[in-house]
Amino acid sequence: MHKVLVTGAAGFIGFHVVKKLIDAHIEIVGLDNINDYYSTQLKHDRLNESGIDASQLQENKFVNSEKFPNYRFIRMALENREAMKELFENEKFDVVVHLAAQAGVRYSLINPSAYIDSNVHGFLNVLEGCRNTKVGHLVFASSSSVYGANTKLPFSEEDRTDHPVSLYAATKKANEVMAYSYSSLYKFKTTGLRFFTAYGPWGRPDMAYFIFTDKICKGEPIKLFNAGNMKRDFTYIEDIVHGISNIVSTTLADIESNTPQSKSMDELHSVFNIGNHKSIEITKLVSIIEQYLGKKAVIESYPMQPGDVENTYAEISKLNKAYNFAPSTDYEIGIKEFVNWYKKYYNI
């Protein structure tokens, strides 16, 4: 049976990727350090949904899923070089889906060291593990933030990405460059995915759509930066997971058929946008949330924040051509699904 490592498995995207891959009848190892950047209870509850008893978690120890015999989870920090080395040597993964990172643009202004530890040192440990154990394909999370203050729309993979406006963005650009060098030197396949704002059930509490929903429910004011005159390419989680699953399944099929791996850099290293190919105004987002909560928002306007950009909008034809990525979830449906989950999770 093929074996896949999913890092960030207690996180929003990683949790959903694990759920999808479990159904593919392959062996899954999930990894996460369960840091307290946001609610560890939410992370534990995600793990419990996958049959991992969060009360049994210990540093660098495996916990088997009680629901799915093909899933195991280990609590481990990416920056723990020796533990990561041992994990890769013992497990011999076919594919690594690396989603773990210190997330958040604004938090990078407060705690920059966390981003270097996890996103740079941690990513190096993942690269080293892949090259030393002959991993067939490393799929890793980059970010639309690498486009910086780019004003050309839609954002294309061919656009310049050498002017990041936050340290978070700089670490994600560093990941892309580091992966390129490893593909060039050691001839293994790396694919970076530039995520545009992911949303949906089990989402991150630090994201705007989650904050808006929470505060509207509680009757608290919401902050609209730049008076809400911003647009975001929000991408529904199921669409993202489908795209990642296509990449993993294609790789495993190639391994199964002993398809020879090309040595050209165009095929060894790729970077793709993974977005919805649509933008929605933040004010429109608020109105949709209001509609499904049946409650009006109290709005406070603030100036633009350091590290923010006014508009994100993904060109996705490259990923569509390579892996048949075609997001189909309308904002109205996606936000409704999130609000319904929120009300159920918080007993509202």
mmCIF file of C-alpha atoms in Angstrom:
data_model
loop_
_atom_site.group_PDB
_atom_site.id
_atom_site.type_symbol
_atom_site.label_atom_id
_atom_site.label_comp_id
_atom_site.label_asym_id
_atom_site.label_seq_id
_atom_site.Cartn_x
_atom_site.Cartn_y
_atom_site.Cartn_z
ATOM 1 C CA MET A 1 0.000 0.000 0.000
ATOM 2 C CA HIS A 2 1.286 3.481 -0.888
ATOM 3 C CA LYS A 3 2.082 5.819 1.978
ATOM 4 C CA VAL A 4 1.450 9.587 2.103
ATOM 5 C CA LEU A 5 2.537 12.088 4.753
ATOM 6 C CA VAL A 6 0.218 15.047 5.352
ATOM 7 C CA THR A 7 1.758 17.755 7.537
ATOM 8 C CA GLY A 8 -0.543 20.265 9.201
ATOM 9 C CA ALA A 9 -3.066 17.427 9.587
ATOM 10 C CA ALA A 10 -4.827 19.106 12.517
ATOM 11 C CA GLY A 11 -5.095 22.327 10.532
ATOM 12 C CA PHE A 12 -7.972 23.445 8.354
ATOM 13 C CA ILE A 13 -6.776 22.311 4.928
ATOM 14 C CA GLY A 14 -4.731 19.377 6.215
ATOM 15 C CA PHE A 15 -7.701 17.938 8.116
ATOM 16 C CA HIS A 16 -9.836 17.963 4.967
ATOM 17 C CA VAL A 17 -7.037 16.524 2.823
ATOM 18 C CA VAL A 18 -6.625 13.629 5.264
ATOM 19 C CA LYS A 19 -10.377 12.927 5.151
ATOM 20 C CA LYS A 20 -10.250 12.816 1.356
ATOM 21 C CA LEU A 21 -7.161 10.629 1.113
ATOM 22 C CA ILE A 22 -8.431 8.153 3.717
ATOM 23 C CA ASP A 23 -11.138 7.211 1.250
ATOM 24 C CA ALA A 24 -8.482 6.493 -1.387
ATOM 25 C CA HIS A 25 -7.370 3.379 0.548
ATOM 26 C CA ILE A 26 -3.762 4.408 0.959
ATOM 27 C CA GLU A 27 -1.768 4.608 4.177
ATOM 28 C CA ILE A 28 -1.878 8.115 5.649
ATOM 29 C CA VAL A 29 0.412 9.589 8.278
ATOM 30 C CA GLY A 30 -0.708 12.943 9.678
ATOM 31 C CA LEU A 31 1.684 15.321 11.429
ATOM 32 C CA ASP A 32 1.079 18.531 13.357
ATOM 33 C CA ASN A 33 2.655 20.296 16.336
ATOM 34 C CA ILE A 34 -0.758 21.529 17.620
ATOM 35 C CA ASN A 35 0.563 25.019 18.395
ATOM 36 C CA ASP A 36 -1.617 27.624 20.098
ATOM 37 C CA TYR A 37 -1.687 30.204 17.298
ATOM 38 C CA TYR A 38 -5.433 29.626 17.427
ATOM 39 C CA SER A 39 -7.723 27.324 19.442
ATOM 40 C CA THR A 40 -6.067 23.990 20.168
ATOM 41 C CA GLN A 41 -9.545 22.693 21.049
ATOM 42 C CA LEU A 42 -10.617 23.177 17.436
ATOM 43 C CA LYS A 43 -7.523 21.282 16.287
ATOM 44 C CA HIS A 44 -8.261 18.479 18.756
ATOM 45 C CA ASP A 45 -11.865 18.307 17.557
ATOM 46 C CA ARG A 46 -10.697 18.000 13.942
ATOM 47 C CA LEU A 47 -8.450 15.110 14.968
ATOM 48 C CA ASN A 48 -11.300 13.473 16.872
ATOM 49 C CA GLU A 49 -13.403 13.639 13.695
ATOM 50 C CA SER A 50 -10.719 11.509 12.031
ATOM 51 C CA GLY A 51 -10.705 9.004 14.871
ATOM 52 C CA ILE A 52 -7.584 10.324 16.578
ATOM 53 C CA ASP A 53 -8.084 10.510 20.347
ATOM 54 C CA ALA A 54 -6.516 13.886 21.111
ATOM 55 C CA SER A 55 -6.233 13.013 24.797
ATOM 56 C CA GLN A 56 -3.637 10.375 23.862
ATOM 57 C CA LEU A 57 -1.277 12.789 22.090
ATOM 58 C CA GLN A 58 2.352 12.826 23.166
ATOM 59 C CA GLU A 59 5.321 14.501 21.524
ATOM 60 C CA ASN A 60 6.809 12.334 18.743
ATOM 61 C CA LYS A 61 4.490 9.381 19.457
ATOM 62 C CA PHE A 62 2.031 7.821 17.009
ATOM 63 C CA VAL A 63 -1.709 7.559 17.725
ATOM 64 C CA ASN A 64 -3.774 5.218 15.555
ATOM 65 C CA SER A 65 -7.178 6.296 14.276
ATOM 66 C CA GLU A 66 -10.062 4.493 15.944
ATOM 67 C CA LYS A 67 -12.184 4.987 12.812
ATOM 68 C CA PHE A 68 -9.790 4.419 9.943
ATOM 69 C CA PRO A 69 -7.180 1.623 10.043
ATOM 70 C CA ASN A 70 -5.138 3.353 7.325
ATOM 71 C CA TYR A 71 -4.576 6.557 9.330
ATOM 72 C CA ARG A 72 -2.009 7.358 12.043
ATOM 73 C CA PHE A 73 -1.119 10.717 13.556
ATOM 74 C CA ILE A 74 2.039 12.016 15.205
ATOM 75 C CA ARG A 75 2.500 15.240 17.142
ATOM 76 C CA MET A 76 5.819 16.647 15.980
ATOM 77 C CA ALA A 77 7.443 20.033 15.347
ATOM 78 C CA LEU A 78 8.840 20.573 11.861
ATOM 79 C CA GLU A 79 11.919 22.292 13.279
ATOM 80 C CA ASN A 80 12.864 19.197 15.307
ATOM 81 C CA ARG A 81 15.575 18.064 12.909
ATOM 82 C CA GLU A 82 16.396 14.697 14.474
ATOM 83 C CA ALA A 83 12.762 13.678 14.960
ATOM 84 C CA MET A 84 11.902 14.627 11.378
ATOM 85 C CA LYS A 85 14.908 12.719 10.051
ATOM 86 C CA GLU A 86 13.901 9.618 11.981
ATOM 87 C CA LEU A 87 10.289 9.883 10.802
ATOM 88 C CA PHE A 88 11.268 9.975 7.139
ATOM 89 C CA GLU A 89 13.815 7.168 7.503
ATOM 90 C CA ASN A 90 11.365 4.877 9.300
ATOM 91 C CA GLU A 91 8.259 5.529 7.201
ATOM 92 C CA LYS A 92 9.541 5.791 3.598
ATOM 93 C CA PHE A 93 6.767 7.976 2.147
ATOM 94 C CA ASP A 94 5.792 7.869 -1.527
ATOM 95 C CA VAL A 95 4.294 11.389 -1.470
ATOM 96 C CA VAL A 96 4.484 14.249 1.008
ATOM 97 C CA VAL A 97 1.714 16.860 1.169
ATOM 98 C CA HIS A 98 3.332 19.602 3.230
ATOM 99 C CA LEU A 99 0.682 21.994 4.549
ATOM 100 C CA ALA A 100 2.088 22.753 8.010
ATOM 101 C CA ALA A 101 3.372 26.298 8.510
ATOM 102 C CA GLN A 102 3.126 29.270 10.797
ATOM 103 C CA ALA A 103 0.203 31.024 9.168
ATOM 104 C CA GLY A 104 -1.105 34.587 9.224
ATOM 105 C CA VAL A 105 0.090 37.815 7.672
ATOM 106 C CA ARG A 106 -0.587 40.124 10.628
ATOM 107 C CA TYR A 107 0.852 37.746 13.226
ATOM 108 C CA SER A 108 4.156 37.839 11.339
ATOM 109 C CA LEU A 109 4.462 41.483 12.441
ATOM 110 C CA ILE A 110 4.270 40.370 16.079
ATOM 111 C CA ASN A 111 6.209 37.099 16.194
ATOM 112 C CA PRO A 112 8.570 36.916 13.200
ATOM 113 C CA SER A 113 10.799 34.221 14.709
ATOM 114 C CA ALA A 114 7.946 31.685 14.576
ATOM 115 C CA TYR A 115 7.875 32.061 10.792
ATOM 116 C CA ILE A 116 11.589 31.416 10.357
ATOM 117 C CA ASP A 117 11.496 28.426 12.719
ATOM 118 C CA SER A 118 8.541 26.687 11.078
ATOM 119 C CA ASN A 119 8.435 27.974 7.514
ATOM 120 C CA VAL A 120 12.168 28.047 6.765
ATOM 121 C CA HIS A 121 13.966 25.663 9.139
ATOM 122 C CA GLY A 122 10.976 23.310 9.181
ATOM 123 C CA PHE A 123 10.674 23.331 5.410
ATOM 124 C CA LEU A 124 14.368 22.542 5.076
ATOM 125 C CA ASN A 125 13.853 19.473 7.265
ATOM 126 C CA VAL A 126 11.017 18.346 4.993
ATOM 127 C CA LEU A 127 13.198 18.828 1.899
ATOM 128 C CA GLU A 128 16.038 16.901 3.502
ATOM 129 C CA GLY A 129 13.693 14.082 4.455
ATOM 130 C CA CYS A 130 12.359 13.876 0.914
ATOM 131 C CA ARG A 131 15.738 13.794 -0.790
ATOM 132 C CA ASN A 132 17.345 11.338 1.640
ATOM 133 C CA THR A 133 14.489 8.813 1.453
ATOM 134 C CA LYS A 134 13.652 9.150 -2.253
ATOM 135 C CA VAL A 135 10.155 10.593 -1.859
ATOM 136 C CA GLY A 136 8.441 10.568 -5.241
ATOM 137 C CA HIS A 137 6.725 13.952 -5.009
ATOM 138 C CA LEU A 138 6.655 16.831 -2.513
ATOM 139 C CA VAL A 139 3.492 18.921 -2.785
ATOM 140 C CA PHE A 140 3.767 21.981 -0.557
ATOM 141 C CA ALA A 141 1.719 24.999 0.464
ATOM 142 C CA SER A 142 2.798 28.347 -0.867
ATOM 143 C CA SER A 143 0.506 31.375 -0.786
ATOM 144 C CA SER A 144 -1.053 34.070 -2.948
ATOM 145 C CA SER A 145 0.692 36.507 -0.602
ATOM 146 C CA VAL A 146 3.891 35.992 -2.623
ATOM 147 C CA TYR A 147 2.379 38.347 -5.229
ATOM 148 C CA GLY A 148 2.840 41.231 -2.797
ATOM 149 C CA ALA A 149 1.312 44.501 -3.929
ATOM 150 C CA ASN A 150 0.809 43.221 -7.463
ATOM 151 C CA THR A 151 -1.963 45.187 -9.214
ATOM 152 C CA LYS A 152 -2.132 43.144 -12.414
ATOM 153 C CA LEU A 153 -5.230 40.944 -12.393
ATOM 154 C CA PRO A 154 -5.717 38.051 -12.401
ATOM 155 C CA PHE A 155 -2.556 36.957 -10.591
ATOM 156 C CA SER A 156 -0.586 34.675 -12.895
ATOM 157 C CA GLU A 157 2.235 32.297 -12.070
ATOM 158 C CA GLU A 158 4.329 34.277 -14.553
ATOM 159 C CA ASP A 159 4.025 37.508 -12.542
ATOM 160 C CA ARG A 160 6.947 38.789 -10.476
ATOM 161 C CA THR A 161 6.964 37.642 -6.852
ATOM 162 C CA ASP A 162 10.133 39.275 -5.541
ATOM 163 C CA HIS A 163 8.514 42.105 -3.573
ATOM 164 C CA PRO A 164 6.707 40.472 -0.600
ATOM 165 C CA VAL A 165 4.950 42.884 1.748
ATOM 166 C CA SER A 166 5.047 40.635 4.829
ATOM 167 C CA LEU A 167 7.518 38.246 6.391
ATOM 168 C CA TYR A 168 4.947 35.465 6.001
ATOM 169 C CA ALA A 169 4.952 36.070 2.251
ATOM 170 C CA ALA A 170 8.750 36.177 2.209
ATOM 171 C CA THR A 171 8.947 32.750 3.874
ATOM 172 C CA LYS A 172 6.523 31.292 1.334
ATOM 173 C CA LYS A 173 8.573 32.699 -1.538
ATOM 174 C CA ALA A 174 11.648 31.230 0.137
ATOM 175 C CA ASN A 175 9.934 27.824 0.135
ATOM 176 C CA GLU A 176 9.399 28.018 -3.610
ATOM 177 C CA VAL A 177 13.041 28.900 -4.243
ATOM 178 C CA MET A 178 14.323 26.249 -1.818
ATOM 179 C CA ALA A 179 12.165 23.595 -3.510
ATOM 180 C CA TYR A 180 13.469 24.618 -6.921
ATOM 181 C CA SER A 181 17.061 24.216 -5.768
ATOM 182 C CA TYR A 182 16.373 20.762 -4.322
ATOM 183 C CA SER A 183 14.601 19.622 -7.481
ATOM 184 C CA SER A 184 17.548 20.874 -9.506
ATOM 185 C CA LEU A 185 20.206 19.301 -7.297
ATOM 186 C CA TYR A 186 18.582 16.004 -6.355
ATOM 187 C CA LYS A 187 16.121 15.383 -9.205
ATOM 188 C CA PHE A 188 12.937 14.820 -7.227
ATOM 189 C CA LYS A 189 9.583 16.389 -8.023
ATOM 190 C CA THR A 190 8.318 19.414 -6.075
ATOM 191 C CA THR A 191 5.052 21.273 -6.596
ATOM 192 C CA GLY A 192 4.125 24.505 -4.835
ATOM 193 C CA LEU A 193 0.485 25.533 -4.487
ATOM 194 C CA ARG A 194 -0.219 29.231 -4.087
ATOM 195 C CA PHE A 195 -3.389 29.122 -1.990
ATOM 196 C CA PHE A 196 -5.923 31.885 -2.327
ATOM 197 C CA THR A 197 -8.080 32.401 0.770
ATOM 198 C CA ALA A 198 -9.535 29.019 1.730
ATOM 199 C CA TYR A 199 -12.872 28.908 3.552
ATOM 200 C CA GLY A 200 -15.468 26.424 4.684
ATOM 201 C CA PRO A 201 -16.506 24.177 7.612
ATOM 202 C CA TRP A 202 -13.830 23.591 10.275
ATOM 203 C CA GLY A 203 -12.072 26.768 9.087
ATOM 204 C CA ARG A 204 -9.485 28.895 10.870
ATOM 205 C CA PRO A 205 -10.811 31.332 13.512
ATOM 206 C CA ASP A 206 -8.282 34.004 12.463
ATOM 207 C CA MET A 207 -9.743 34.299 8.956
ATOM 208 C CA ALA A 208 -12.039 37.203 8.080
ATOM 209 C CA TYR A 209 -15.147 35.167 7.212
ATOM 210 C CA PHE A 210 -14.872 33.291 10.529
ATOM 211 C CA ILE A 211 -14.276 36.468 12.555
ATOM 212 C CA PHE A 212 -17.227 38.211 10.875
ATOM 213 C CA THR A 213 -19.552 35.281 11.577
ATOM 214 C CA ASP A 214 -18.429 35.018 15.192
ATOM 215 C CA LYS A 215 -18.770 38.707 15.975
ATOM 216 C CA ILE A 216 -22.089 39.161 14.180
ATOM 217 C CA CYS A 217 -23.480 36.227 16.195
ATOM 218 C CA LYS A 218 -22.262 37.811 19.422
ATOM 219 C CA GLY A 219 -23.509 41.302 18.505
ATOM 220 C CA GLU A 220 -19.967 42.651 18.547
ATOM 221 C CA PRO A 221 -18.649 45.144 15.965
ATOM 222 C CA ILE A 222 -16.599 43.865 13.051
ATOM 223 C CA LYS A 223 -13.576 45.726 11.700
ATOM 224 C CA LEU A 224 -13.565 46.475 7.993
ATOM 225 C CA PHE A 225 -10.125 47.600 6.882
ATOM 226 C CA ASN A 226 -9.930 50.074 4.019
ATOM 227 C CA ALA A 227 -13.674 50.565 4.691
ATOM 228 C CA GLY A 228 -14.231 47.084 3.268
ATOM 229 C CA ASN A 229 -13.102 48.218 -0.177
ATOM 230 C CA MET A 230 -11.109 45.061 -0.811
ATOM 231 C CA LYS A 231 -11.713 41.922 -2.815
ATOM 232 C CA ARG A 232 -10.580 38.368 -2.124
ATOM 233 C CA ASP A 233 -10.478 35.193 -4.188
ATOM 234 C CA PHE A 234 -12.147 32.919 -1.624
ATOM 235 C CA THR A 235 -11.800 29.219 -2.484
ATOM 236 C CA TYR A 236 -14.093 26.610 -0.968
ATOM 237 C CA ILE A 237 -12.284 23.876 0.925
ATOM 238 C CA GLU A 238 -13.791 20.980 -1.042
ATOM 239 C CA ASP A 239 -12.546 22.489 -4.300
ATOM 240 C CA ILE A 240 -9.032 22.832 -2.854
ATOM 241 C CA VAL A 241 -9.050 19.281 -1.526
ATOM 242 C CA HIS A 242 -10.190 17.935 -4.885
ATOM 243 C CA GLY A 243 -7.250 19.684 -6.558
ATOM 244 C CA ILE A 244 -4.715 18.300 -4.080
ATOM 245 C CA SER A 245 -6.215 14.822 -4.317
ATOM 246 C CA ASN A 246 -5.850 14.923 -8.112
ATOM 247 C CA ILE A 247 -2.144 15.694 -7.765
ATOM 248 C CA VAL A 248 -1.592 12.882 -5.245
ATOM 249 C CA SER A 249 -3.566 10.297 -7.225
ATOM 250 C CA THR A 250 -1.751 11.196 -10.447
ATOM 251 C CA THR A 251 1.609 10.754 -8.728
ATOM 252 C CA LEU A 252 0.652 7.428 -7.163
ATOM 253 C CA ALA A 253 -0.631 6.163 -10.517
ATOM 254 C CA ASP A 254 2.711 7.078 -12.076
ATOM 255 C CA ILE A 255 4.550 5.236 -9.295
ATOM 256 C CA GLU A 256 2.293 2.205 -9.723
ATOM 257 C CA SER A 257 2.949 2.044 -13.459
ATOM 258 C CA ASN A 258 6.684 2.761 -13.071
ATOM 259 C CA THR A 259 6.326 5.819 -15.286
ATOM 260 C CA PRO A 260 9.841 7.260 -15.703
ATOM 261 C CA GLN A 261 10.256 10.675 -14.093
ATOM 262 C CA SER A 262 11.408 13.464 -16.379
ATOM 263 C CA LYS A 263 14.664 15.197 -15.515
ATOM 264 C CA SER A 264 13.695 18.546 -17.066
ATOM 265 C CA MET A 265 13.202 21.356 -14.555
ATOM 266 C CA ASP A 266 9.880 22.341 -16.134
ATOM 267 C CA GLU A 267 8.477 18.992 -14.989
ATOM 268 C CA LEU A 268 10.530 18.472 -11.847
ATOM 269 C CA HIS A 269 9.468 21.775 -10.257
ATOM 270 C CA SER A 270 6.127 23.520 -10.679
ATOM 271 C CA VAL A 271 4.236 26.322 -8.972
ATOM 272 C CA PHE A 272 0.462 26.645 -9.408
ATOM 273 C CA ASN A 273 -2.231 29.037 -8.271
ATOM 274 C CA ILE A 274 -5.042 27.194 -6.511
ATOM 275 C CA GLY A 275 -7.979 29.575 -6.254
ATOM 276 C CA ASN A 276 -11.560 30.154 -7.313
ATOM 277 C CA HIS A 277 -10.797 32.403 -10.308
ATOM 278 C CA LYS A 278 -13.319 34.894 -8.934
ATOM 279 C CA SER A 279 -13.133 37.783 -6.487
ATOM 280 C CA ILE A 280 -15.783 38.837 -4.000
ATOM 281 C CA GLU A 281 -16.031 42.229 -2.298
ATOM 282 C CA ILE A 282 -15.557 42.047 1.465
ATOM 283 C CA THR A 283 -18.762 44.054 1.912
ATOM 284 C CA LYS A 284 -20.609 41.455 -0.193
ATOM 285 C CA LEU A 285 -19.133 38.685 1.926
ATOM 286 C CA VAL A 286 -20.484 40.388 5.048
ATOM 287 C CA SER A 287 -23.949 40.700 3.528
ATOM 288 C CA ILE A 288 -24.058 36.973 2.665
ATOM 289 C CA ILE A 289 -23.059 36.069 6.222
ATOM 290 C CA GLU A 290 -25.742 38.444 7.550
ATOM 291 C CA GLN A 291 -28.299 36.731 5.321
ATOM 292 C CA TYR A 292 -27.589 33.226 6.644
ATOM 293 C CA LEU A 293 -27.279 34.326 10.264
ATOM 294 C CA GLY A 294 -30.422 36.448 10.041
ATOM 295 C CA LYS A 295 -28.616 39.219 11.860
ATOM 296 C CA LYS A 296 -27.054 42.561 10.856
ATOM 297 C CA ALA A 297 -23.421 43.412 11.444
ATOM 298 C CA VAL A 298 -22.182 46.348 13.478
ATOM 299 C CA ILE A 299 -19.390 47.760 11.316
ATOM 300 C CA GLU A 300 -16.334 49.799 12.259
ATOM 301 C CA SER A 301 -14.094 51.130 9.492
ATOM 302 C CA TYR A 302 -10.305 51.123 9.783
ATOM 303 C CA PRO A 303 -7.463 52.095 7.445
ATOM 304 C CA MET A 304 -5.556 49.542 5.403
ATOM 305 C CA GLN A 305 -3.301 47.320 7.539
ATOM 306 C CA PRO A 306 0.421 46.766 6.922
ATOM 307 C CA GLY A 307 0.942 43.631 4.840
ATOM 308 C CA ASP A 308 -2.573 43.668 3.327
ATOM 309 C CA VAL A 309 -3.379 44.022 -0.366
ATOM 310 C CA GLU A 310 -6.559 45.395 -1.936
ATOM 311 C CA ASN A 311 -7.385 42.575 -4.346
ATOM 312 C CA THR A 312 -6.545 38.935 -4.961
ATOM 313 C CA TYR A 313 -7.716 37.043 -8.022
ATOM 314 C CA ALA A 314 -6.252 33.773 -9.292
ATOM 315 C CA GLU A 315 -5.498 32.693 -12.840
ATOM 316 C CA ILE A 316 -5.942 28.904 -12.602
ATOM 317 C CA SER A 317 -5.648 27.650 -16.192
ATOM 318 C CA LYS A 318 -2.181 26.194 -15.541
ATOM 319 C CA LEU A 319 -3.419 23.938 -12.728
ATOM 320 C CA ASN A 320 -6.523 23.057 -14.715
ATOM 321 C CA LYS A 321 -4.393 21.891 -17.637
ATOM 322 C CA ALA A 322 -1.944 19.922 -15.487
ATOM 323 C CA TYR A 323 -4.347 18.316 -12.991
ATOM 324 C CA ASN A 324 -7.889 19.071 -14.158
ATOM 325 C CA PHE A 325 -8.520 21.600 -11.391
ATOM 326 C CA ALA A 326 -11.942 23.209 -11.833
ATOM 327 C CA PRO A 327 -13.513 24.811 -8.718
ATOM 328 C CA SER A 328 -17.302 24.768 -8.841
ATOM 329 C CA THR A 329 -18.624 25.975 -5.468
ATOM 330 C CA ASP A 330 -20.489 29.281 -5.555
ATOM 331 C CA TYR A 331 -19.833 31.753 -2.735
ATOM 332 C CA GLU A 332 -23.446 31.682 -1.609
ATOM 333 C CA ILE A 333 -23.358 27.891 -1.197
ATOM 334 C CA GLY A 334 -19.923 27.832 0.428
ATOM 335 C CA ILE A 335 -20.728 30.523 2.988
ATOM 336 C CA LYS A 336 -24.047 28.834 3.782
ATOM 337 C CA GLU A 337 -22.190 25.567 4.466
ATOM 338 C CA PHE A 338 -19.733 27.365 6.732
ATOM 339 C CA VAL A 339 -22.429 29.239 8.689
ATOM 340 C CA ASN A 340 -24.394 26.015 9.167
ATOM 341 C CA TRP A 341 -21.254 24.292 10.491
ATOM 342 C CA TYR A 342 -20.480 27.254 12.772
ATOM 343 C CA LYS A 343 -23.954 27.215 14.325
ATOM 344 C CA LYS A 344 -23.787 23.462 14.879
ATOM 345 C CA TYR A 345 -20.234 23.481 16.285
ATOM 346 C CA TYR A 346 -20.952 26.310 18.735
ATOM 347 C CA ASN A 347 -24.495 25.131 19.539
ATOM 348 C CA ILE A 348 -26.189 28.293 18.271
#
